[in-house]
Short mmCIF file of N, CA and C in Angstrom, two decimals:
data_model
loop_
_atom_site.label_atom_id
_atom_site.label_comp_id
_atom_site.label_asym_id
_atom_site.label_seq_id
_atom_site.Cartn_x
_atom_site.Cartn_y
_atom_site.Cartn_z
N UNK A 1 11.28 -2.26 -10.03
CA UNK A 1 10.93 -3.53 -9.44
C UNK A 1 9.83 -3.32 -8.40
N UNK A 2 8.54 -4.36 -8.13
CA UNK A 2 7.69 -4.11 -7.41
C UNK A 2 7.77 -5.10 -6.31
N UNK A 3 7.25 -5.03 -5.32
CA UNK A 3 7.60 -6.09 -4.27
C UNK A 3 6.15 -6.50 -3.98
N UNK A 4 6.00 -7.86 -3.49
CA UNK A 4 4.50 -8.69 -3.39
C UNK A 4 4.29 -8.73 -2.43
N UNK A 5 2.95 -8.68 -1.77
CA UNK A 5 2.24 -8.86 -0.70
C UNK A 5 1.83 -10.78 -1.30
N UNK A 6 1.44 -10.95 -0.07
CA UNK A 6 0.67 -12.14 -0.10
C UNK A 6 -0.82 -12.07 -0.58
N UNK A 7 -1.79 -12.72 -1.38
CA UNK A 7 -2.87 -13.03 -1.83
C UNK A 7 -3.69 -12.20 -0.66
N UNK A 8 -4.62 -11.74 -0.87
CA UNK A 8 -5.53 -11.27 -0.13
C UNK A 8 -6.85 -11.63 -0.33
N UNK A 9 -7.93 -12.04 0.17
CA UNK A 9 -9.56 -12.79 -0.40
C UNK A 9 -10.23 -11.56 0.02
N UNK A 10 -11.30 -11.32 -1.09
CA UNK A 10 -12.20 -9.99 -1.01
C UNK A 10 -12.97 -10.04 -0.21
N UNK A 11 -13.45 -11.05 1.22
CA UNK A 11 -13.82 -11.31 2.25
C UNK A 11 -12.99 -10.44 3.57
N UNK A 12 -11.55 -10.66 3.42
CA UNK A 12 -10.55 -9.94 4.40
C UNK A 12 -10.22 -8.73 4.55
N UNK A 13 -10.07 -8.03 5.43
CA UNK A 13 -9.99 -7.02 5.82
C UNK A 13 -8.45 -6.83 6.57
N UNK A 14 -7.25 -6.76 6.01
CA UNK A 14 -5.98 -6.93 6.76
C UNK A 14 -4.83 -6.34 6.51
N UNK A 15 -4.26 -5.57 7.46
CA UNK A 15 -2.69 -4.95 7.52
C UNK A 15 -1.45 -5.06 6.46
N UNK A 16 -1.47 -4.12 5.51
CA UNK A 16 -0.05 -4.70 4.79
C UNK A 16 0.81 -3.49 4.83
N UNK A 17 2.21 -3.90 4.84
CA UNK A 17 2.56 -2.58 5.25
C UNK A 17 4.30 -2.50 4.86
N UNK A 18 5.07 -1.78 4.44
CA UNK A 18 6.33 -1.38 3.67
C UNK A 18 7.14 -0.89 4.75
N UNK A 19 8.35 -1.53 5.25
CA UNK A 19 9.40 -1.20 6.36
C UNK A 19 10.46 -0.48 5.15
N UNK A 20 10.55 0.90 5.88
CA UNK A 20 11.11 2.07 5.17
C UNK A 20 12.28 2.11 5.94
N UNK A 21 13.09 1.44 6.83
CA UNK A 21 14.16 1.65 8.19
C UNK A 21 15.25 1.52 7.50
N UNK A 22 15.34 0.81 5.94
CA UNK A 22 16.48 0.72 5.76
C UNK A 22 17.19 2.17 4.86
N UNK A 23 16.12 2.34 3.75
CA UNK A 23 16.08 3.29 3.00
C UNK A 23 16.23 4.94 4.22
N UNK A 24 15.53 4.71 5.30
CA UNK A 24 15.55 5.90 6.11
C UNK A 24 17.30 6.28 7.08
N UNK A 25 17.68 4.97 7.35
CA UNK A 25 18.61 5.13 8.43
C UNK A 25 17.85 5.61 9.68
N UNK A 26 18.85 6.93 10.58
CA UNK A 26 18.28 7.32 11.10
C UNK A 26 17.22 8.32 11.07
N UNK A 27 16.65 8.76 9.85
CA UNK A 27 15.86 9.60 9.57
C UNK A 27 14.60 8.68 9.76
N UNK A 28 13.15 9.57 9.99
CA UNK A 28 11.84 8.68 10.23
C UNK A 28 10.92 9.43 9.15
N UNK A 29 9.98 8.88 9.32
CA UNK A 29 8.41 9.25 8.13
C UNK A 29 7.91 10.45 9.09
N UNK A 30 7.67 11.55 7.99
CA UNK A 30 6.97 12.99 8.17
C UNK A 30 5.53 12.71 7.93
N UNK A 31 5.80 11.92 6.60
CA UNK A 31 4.13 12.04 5.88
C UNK A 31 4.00 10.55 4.99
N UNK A 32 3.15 9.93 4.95
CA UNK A 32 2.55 9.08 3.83
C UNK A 32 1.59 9.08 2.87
N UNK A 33 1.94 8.98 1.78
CA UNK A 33 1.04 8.81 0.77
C UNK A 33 0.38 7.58 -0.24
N UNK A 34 -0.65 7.28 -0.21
CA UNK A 34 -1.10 5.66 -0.89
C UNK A 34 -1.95 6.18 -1.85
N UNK A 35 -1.12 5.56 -3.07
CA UNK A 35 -1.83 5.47 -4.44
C UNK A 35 -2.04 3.50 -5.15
N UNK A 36 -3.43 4.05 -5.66
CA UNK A 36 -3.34 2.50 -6.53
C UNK A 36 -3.45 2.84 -7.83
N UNK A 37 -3.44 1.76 -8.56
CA UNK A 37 -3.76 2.26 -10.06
C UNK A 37 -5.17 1.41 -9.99
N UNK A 38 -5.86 2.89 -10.94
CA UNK A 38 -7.69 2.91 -11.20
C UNK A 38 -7.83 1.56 -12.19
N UNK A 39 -9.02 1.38 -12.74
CA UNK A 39 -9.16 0.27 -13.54
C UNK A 39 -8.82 0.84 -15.06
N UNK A 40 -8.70 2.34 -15.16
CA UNK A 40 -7.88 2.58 -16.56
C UNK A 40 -6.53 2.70 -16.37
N UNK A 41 -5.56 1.91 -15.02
CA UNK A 41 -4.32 1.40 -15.02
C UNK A 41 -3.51 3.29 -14.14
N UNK A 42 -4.39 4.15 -14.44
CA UNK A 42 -4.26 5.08 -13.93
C UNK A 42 -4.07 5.61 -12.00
N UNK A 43 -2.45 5.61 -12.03
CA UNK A 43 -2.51 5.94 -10.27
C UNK A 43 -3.20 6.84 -9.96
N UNK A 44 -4.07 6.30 -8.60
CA UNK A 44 -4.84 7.39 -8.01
C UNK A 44 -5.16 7.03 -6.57
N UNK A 45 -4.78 7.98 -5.80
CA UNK A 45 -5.07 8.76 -4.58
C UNK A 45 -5.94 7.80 -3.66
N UNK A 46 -5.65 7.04 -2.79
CA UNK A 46 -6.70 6.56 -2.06
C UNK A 46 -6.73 6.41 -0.52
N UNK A 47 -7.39 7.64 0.03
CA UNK A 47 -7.34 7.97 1.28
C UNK A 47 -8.06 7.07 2.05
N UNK A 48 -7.90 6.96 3.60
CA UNK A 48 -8.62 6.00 4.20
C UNK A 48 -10.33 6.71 4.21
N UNK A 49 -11.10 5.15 4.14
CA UNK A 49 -12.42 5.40 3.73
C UNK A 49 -12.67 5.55 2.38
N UNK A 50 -11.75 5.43 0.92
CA UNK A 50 -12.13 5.07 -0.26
C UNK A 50 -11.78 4.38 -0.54
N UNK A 51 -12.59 3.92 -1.92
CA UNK A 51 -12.48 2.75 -2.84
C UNK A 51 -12.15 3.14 -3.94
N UNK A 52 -11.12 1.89 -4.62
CA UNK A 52 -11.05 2.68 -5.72
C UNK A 52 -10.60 1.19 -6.65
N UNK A 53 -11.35 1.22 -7.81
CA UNK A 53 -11.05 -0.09 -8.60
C UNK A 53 -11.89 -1.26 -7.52
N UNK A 54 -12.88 -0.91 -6.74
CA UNK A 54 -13.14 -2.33 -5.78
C UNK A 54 -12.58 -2.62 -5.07
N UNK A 55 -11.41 -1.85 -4.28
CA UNK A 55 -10.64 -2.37 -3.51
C UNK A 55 -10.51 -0.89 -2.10
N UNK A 56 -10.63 -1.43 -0.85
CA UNK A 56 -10.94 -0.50 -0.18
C UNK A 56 -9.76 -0.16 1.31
N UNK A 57 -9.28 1.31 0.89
CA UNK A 57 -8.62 1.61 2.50
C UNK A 57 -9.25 1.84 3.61
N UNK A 58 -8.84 1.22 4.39
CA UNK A 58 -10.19 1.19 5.23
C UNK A 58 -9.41 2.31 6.63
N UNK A 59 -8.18 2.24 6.84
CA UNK A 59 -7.14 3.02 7.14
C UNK A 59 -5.84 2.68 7.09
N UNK A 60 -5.30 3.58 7.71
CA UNK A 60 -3.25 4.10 7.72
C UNK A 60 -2.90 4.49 8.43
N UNK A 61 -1.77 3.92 9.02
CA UNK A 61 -0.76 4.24 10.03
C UNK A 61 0.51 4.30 9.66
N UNK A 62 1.66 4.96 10.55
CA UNK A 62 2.74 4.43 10.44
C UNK A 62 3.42 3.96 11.99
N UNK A 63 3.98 3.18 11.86
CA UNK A 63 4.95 2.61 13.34
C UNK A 63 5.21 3.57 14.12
N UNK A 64 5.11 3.13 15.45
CA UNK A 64 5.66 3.70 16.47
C UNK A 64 7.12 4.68 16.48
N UNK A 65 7.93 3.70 15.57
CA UNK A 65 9.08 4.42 15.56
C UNK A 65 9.32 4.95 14.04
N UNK A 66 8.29 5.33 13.49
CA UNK A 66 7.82 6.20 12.18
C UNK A 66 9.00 5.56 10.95
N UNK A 67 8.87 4.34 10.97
CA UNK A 67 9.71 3.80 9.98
C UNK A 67 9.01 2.57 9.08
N UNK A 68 8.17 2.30 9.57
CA UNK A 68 6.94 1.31 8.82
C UNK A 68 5.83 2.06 8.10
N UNK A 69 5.44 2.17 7.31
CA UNK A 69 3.80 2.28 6.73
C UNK A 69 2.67 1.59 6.24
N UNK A 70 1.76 1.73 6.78
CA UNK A 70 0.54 0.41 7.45
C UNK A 70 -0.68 1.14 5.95
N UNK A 71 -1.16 0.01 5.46
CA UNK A 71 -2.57 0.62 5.05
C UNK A 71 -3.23 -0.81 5.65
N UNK A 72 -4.47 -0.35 5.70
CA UNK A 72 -5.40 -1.96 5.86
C UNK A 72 -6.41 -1.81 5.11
N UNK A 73 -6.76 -2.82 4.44
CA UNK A 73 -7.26 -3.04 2.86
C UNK A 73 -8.20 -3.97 2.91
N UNK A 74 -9.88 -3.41 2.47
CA UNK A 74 -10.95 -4.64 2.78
C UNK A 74 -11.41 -5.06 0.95
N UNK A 75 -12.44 -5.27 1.00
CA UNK A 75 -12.94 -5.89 -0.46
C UNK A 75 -11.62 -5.97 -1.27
N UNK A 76 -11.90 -5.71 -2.83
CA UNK A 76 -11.58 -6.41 -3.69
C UNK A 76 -11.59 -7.24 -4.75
N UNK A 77 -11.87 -7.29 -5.61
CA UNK A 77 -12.45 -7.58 -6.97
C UNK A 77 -10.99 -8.83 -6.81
N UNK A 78 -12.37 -10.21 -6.87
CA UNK A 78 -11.75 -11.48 -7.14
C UNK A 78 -11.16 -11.63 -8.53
N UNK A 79 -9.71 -12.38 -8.43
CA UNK A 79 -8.52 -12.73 -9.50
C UNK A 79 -8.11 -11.11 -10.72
N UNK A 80 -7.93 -10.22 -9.59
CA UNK A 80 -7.49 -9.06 -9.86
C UNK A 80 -6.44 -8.72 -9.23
N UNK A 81 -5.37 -8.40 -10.23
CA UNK A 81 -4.15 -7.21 -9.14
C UNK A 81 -3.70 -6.34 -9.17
N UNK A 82 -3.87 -5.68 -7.78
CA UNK A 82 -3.57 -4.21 -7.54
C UNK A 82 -1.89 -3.83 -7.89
N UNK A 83 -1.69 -2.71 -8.07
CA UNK A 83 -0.32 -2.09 -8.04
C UNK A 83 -0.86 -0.99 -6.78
N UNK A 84 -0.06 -1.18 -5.91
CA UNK A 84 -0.19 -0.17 -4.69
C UNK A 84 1.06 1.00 -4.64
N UNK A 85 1.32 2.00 -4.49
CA UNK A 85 2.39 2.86 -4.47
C UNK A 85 2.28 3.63 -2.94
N UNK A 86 3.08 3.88 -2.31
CA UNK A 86 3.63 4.01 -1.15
C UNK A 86 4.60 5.18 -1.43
N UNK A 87 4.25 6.52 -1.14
CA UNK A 87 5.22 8.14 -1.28
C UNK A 87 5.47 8.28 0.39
N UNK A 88 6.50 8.47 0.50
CA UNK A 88 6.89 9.20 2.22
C UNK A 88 7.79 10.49 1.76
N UNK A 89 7.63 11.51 2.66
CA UNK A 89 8.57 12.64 2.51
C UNK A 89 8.90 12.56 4.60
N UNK A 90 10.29 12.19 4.05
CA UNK A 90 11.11 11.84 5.58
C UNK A 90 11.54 13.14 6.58
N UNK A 91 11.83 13.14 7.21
CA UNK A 91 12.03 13.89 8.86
C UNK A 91 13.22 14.97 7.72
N UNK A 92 14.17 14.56 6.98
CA UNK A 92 14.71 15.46 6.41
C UNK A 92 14.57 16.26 5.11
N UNK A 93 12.93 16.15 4.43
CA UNK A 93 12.75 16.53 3.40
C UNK A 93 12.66 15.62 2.27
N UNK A 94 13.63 14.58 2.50
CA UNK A 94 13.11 14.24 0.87
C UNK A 94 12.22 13.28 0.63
N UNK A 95 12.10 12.53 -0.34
CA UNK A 95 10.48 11.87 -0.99
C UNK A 95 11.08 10.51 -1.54
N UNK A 96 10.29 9.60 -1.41
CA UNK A 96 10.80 8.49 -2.03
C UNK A 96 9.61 7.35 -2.34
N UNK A 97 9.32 6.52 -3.24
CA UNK A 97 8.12 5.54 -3.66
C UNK A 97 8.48 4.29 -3.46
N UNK A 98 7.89 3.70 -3.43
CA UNK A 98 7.99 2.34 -3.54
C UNK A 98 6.55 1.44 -4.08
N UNK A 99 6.51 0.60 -5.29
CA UNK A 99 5.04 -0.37 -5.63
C UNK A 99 5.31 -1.39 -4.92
N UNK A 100 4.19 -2.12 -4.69
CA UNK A 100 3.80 -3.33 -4.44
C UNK A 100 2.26 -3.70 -4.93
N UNK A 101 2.49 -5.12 -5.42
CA UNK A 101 1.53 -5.85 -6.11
C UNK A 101 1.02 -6.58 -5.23
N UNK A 102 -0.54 -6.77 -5.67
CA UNK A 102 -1.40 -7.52 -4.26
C UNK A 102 -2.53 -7.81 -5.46
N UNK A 103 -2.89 -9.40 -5.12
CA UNK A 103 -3.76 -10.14 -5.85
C UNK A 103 -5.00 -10.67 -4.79
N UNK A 104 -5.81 -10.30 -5.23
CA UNK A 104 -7.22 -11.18 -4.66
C UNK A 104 -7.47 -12.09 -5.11
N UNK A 105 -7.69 -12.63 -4.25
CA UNK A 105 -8.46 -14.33 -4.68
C UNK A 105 -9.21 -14.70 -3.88
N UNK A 106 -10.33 -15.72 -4.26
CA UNK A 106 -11.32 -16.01 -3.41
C UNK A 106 -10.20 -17.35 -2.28
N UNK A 107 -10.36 -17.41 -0.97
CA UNK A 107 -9.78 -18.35 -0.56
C UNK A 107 -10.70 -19.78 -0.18
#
C-alpha cells in the first residue's frame, strides 16, 4: 500500500515528509534514503541537488527528534506521478521502506 501526498504544481518548491514515530517506538532514524521511480518506472537514487524523471530534490532532513523524514521537492513534469520510496536504517539496525505517490499539476 502507498500513501499520498497532496498535488504538488511544477512551479512549487515544498516540504513533504513520512512520520516514522510509530513504526520506530522508542528507537530514532540513523540514516535516510530517497528513491523515485525513473521514467522507465525504474527506482532510482535521488540525492539532494538531483533530478530525476523532471522532478527535483532540492534537499533532506530528518526531525529534531529523528523520527520524521523531510525531502523538499521543486519542478516536475505537469499531470505526472511520482512513486517516492523512503529507506531508514534505525538507531537499532534495522531497515524499513515506505512509498508514497505525489502528482503534479499545474495549479
Amino acid at each position: 500500500m502507498s500513501f499520498r501526498w497532496p498535488n504538488k504544481d511544477p512551479d512549487e518548491q515544498l516540504d513533504y515528509s513520512i512520520d516514522w514515530s510509530r513504526f520506530l517506538g522508542s528507537a530514532t532514524i540513523s540514516s535516510v534514503a530517497w528513491f523515485v521511480n525513473n521514467s522507465s518506472g525504474v527506482k532510482t537514487s535521488i540525492d539532494a541537488g538531483v533530478t530525476v524523471n523532471g522532478i527535483q530534490n532540492v534537499s533532506q532532513t530528518t526531525s529534531t527528534d529523528n523520527q520524521t523524514a523531510t525531502i523538499n521537492l521543486g519542478l516536475g513534469t505537469n499531470n505526472l506521478e511520482y512513486t517516492f520510496f523512503c529507506r531508514i536504517t534505525d538507531s537499532t539496525g534495522s531497515q524499513a521502506e515506505r512509498s508514497v505517490k505525489l502528482r503534479v499539476r499545474d495549479k
